[in-house]
Short mmCIF file of C-alpha atoms in Angstrom, two decimals:
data_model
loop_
_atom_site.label_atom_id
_atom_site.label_comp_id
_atom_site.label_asym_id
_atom_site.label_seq_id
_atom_site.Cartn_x
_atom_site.Cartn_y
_atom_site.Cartn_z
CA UNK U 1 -16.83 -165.63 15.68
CA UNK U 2 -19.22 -166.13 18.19
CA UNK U 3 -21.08 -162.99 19.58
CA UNK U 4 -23.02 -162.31 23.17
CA UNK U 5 -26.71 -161.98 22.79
CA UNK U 6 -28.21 -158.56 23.02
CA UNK U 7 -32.22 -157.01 23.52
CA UNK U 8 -33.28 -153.80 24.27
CA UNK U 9 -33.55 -153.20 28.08
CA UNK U 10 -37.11 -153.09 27.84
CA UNK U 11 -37.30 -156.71 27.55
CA UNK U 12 -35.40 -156.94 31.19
CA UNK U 13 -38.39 -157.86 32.95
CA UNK U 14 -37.83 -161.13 31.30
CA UNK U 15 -34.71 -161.60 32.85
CA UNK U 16 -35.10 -160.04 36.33
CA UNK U 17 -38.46 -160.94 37.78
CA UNK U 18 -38.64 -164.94 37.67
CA UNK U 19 -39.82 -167.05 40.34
CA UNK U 20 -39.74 -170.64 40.85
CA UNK U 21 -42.48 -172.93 42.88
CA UNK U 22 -43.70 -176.81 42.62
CA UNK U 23 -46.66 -177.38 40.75
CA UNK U 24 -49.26 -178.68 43.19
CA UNK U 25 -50.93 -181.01 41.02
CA UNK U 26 -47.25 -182.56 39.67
CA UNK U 27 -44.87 -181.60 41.94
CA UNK U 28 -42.44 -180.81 39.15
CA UNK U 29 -40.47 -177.59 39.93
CA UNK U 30 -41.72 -174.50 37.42
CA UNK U 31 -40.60 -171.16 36.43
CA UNK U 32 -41.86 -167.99 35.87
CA UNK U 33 -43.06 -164.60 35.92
CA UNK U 34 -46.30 -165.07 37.79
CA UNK U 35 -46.53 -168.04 40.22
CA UNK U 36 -50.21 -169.09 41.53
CA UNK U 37 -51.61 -167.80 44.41
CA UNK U 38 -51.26 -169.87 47.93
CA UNK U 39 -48.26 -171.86 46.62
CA UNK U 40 -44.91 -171.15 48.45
CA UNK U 41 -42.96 -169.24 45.53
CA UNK U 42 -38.94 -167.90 45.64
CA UNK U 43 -37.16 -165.62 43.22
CA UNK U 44 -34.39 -166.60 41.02
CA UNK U 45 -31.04 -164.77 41.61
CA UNK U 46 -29.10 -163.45 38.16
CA UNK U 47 -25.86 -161.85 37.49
CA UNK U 48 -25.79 -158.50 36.81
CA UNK U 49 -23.57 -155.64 35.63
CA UNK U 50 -24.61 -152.54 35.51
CA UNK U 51 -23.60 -148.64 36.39
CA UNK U 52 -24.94 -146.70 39.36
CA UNK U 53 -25.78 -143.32 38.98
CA UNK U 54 -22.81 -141.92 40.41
CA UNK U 55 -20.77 -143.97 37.45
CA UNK U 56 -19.35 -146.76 39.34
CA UNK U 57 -19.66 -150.42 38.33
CA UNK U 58 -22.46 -152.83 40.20
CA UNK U 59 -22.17 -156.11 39.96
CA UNK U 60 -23.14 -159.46 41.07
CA UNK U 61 -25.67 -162.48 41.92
CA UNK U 62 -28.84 -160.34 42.70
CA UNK U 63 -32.74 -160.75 43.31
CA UNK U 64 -35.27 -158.24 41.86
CA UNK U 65 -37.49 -157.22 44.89
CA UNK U 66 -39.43 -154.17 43.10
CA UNK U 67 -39.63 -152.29 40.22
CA UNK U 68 -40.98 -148.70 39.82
CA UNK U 69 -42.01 -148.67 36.32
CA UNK U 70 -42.95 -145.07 36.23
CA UNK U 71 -39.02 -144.32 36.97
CA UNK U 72 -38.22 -147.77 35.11
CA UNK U 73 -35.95 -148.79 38.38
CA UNK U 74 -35.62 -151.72 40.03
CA UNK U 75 -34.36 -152.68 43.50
CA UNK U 76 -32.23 -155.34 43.65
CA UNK U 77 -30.75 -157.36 47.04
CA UNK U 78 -27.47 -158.85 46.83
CA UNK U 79 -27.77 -163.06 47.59
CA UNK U 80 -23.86 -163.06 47.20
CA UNK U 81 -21.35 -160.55 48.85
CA UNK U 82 -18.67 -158.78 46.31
CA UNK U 83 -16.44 -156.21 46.68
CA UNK U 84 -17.64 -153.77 48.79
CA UNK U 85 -21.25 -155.22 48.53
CA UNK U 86 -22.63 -157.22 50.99
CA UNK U 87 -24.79 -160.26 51.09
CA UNK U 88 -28.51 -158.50 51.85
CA UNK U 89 -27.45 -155.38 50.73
CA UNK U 90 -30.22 -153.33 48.72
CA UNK U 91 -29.94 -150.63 45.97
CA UNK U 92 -32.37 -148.78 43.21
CA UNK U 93 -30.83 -149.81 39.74
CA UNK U 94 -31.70 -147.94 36.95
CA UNK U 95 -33.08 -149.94 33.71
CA UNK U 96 -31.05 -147.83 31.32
CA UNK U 97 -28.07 -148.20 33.12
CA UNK U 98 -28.15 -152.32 33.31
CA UNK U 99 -25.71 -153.18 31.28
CA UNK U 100 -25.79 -157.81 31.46
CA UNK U 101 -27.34 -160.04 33.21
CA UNK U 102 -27.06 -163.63 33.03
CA UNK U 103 -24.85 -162.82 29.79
CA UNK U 104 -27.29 -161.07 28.27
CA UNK U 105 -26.14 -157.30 27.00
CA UNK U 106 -28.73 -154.83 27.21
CA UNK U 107 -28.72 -151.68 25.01
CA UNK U 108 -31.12 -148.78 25.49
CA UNK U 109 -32.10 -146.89 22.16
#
């Protein structure tokens, strides 16, 4: 039986703040967490589930635009509309209450 990978959600920095640029010297494409300075550098969208604080579900293909680690939130913009959501739309996301991204379960402790 195959199971879904799980981590504590204070590894979710690891999955939520990536970017992507071309190395100057290579030109190959890289990832990361921090890209070097002067080179053009994107985020990379994941898929998220999670809870908002009023208890109802958030989900979908999202970029991580800040974090407040004193109030371990992050706010996240929306690159792909769902539901109600819209493409652009912003909200503050609680760490605790993340509950996937990228496949990825996240359980606090």
């Amino acid at each position: 039986m195959k199971t879904q990978p799980t981590t504590s959600y204070l590894n979710i920095r690891e999955y939520a703040e990536k970017w992507t640029w071309r190395d100057p010297k290579t030109g190959q494409l890289m990832k990361g967490f921090n890209p070097p300075e002067g080179v053009p550098a994107e985020r990379v969208p994941f898929r998220v589930l999670a809870v908002s604080e009023s208890g109802h579900r958030v989900e979908g293909l999202v970029v991580c635009i800040k974090v407040n680690t004193r109030l371990q939130t992050r706010l996240l913009k929306w690159v792909e509309p769902i539901g109600d959501i819209k493409r652009d739309d912003i909200k503050w996301v609680f760490d605790k209450f993340i509950i996937e991204i990228d496949g990825t379960r996240f359980i606090t402790h």
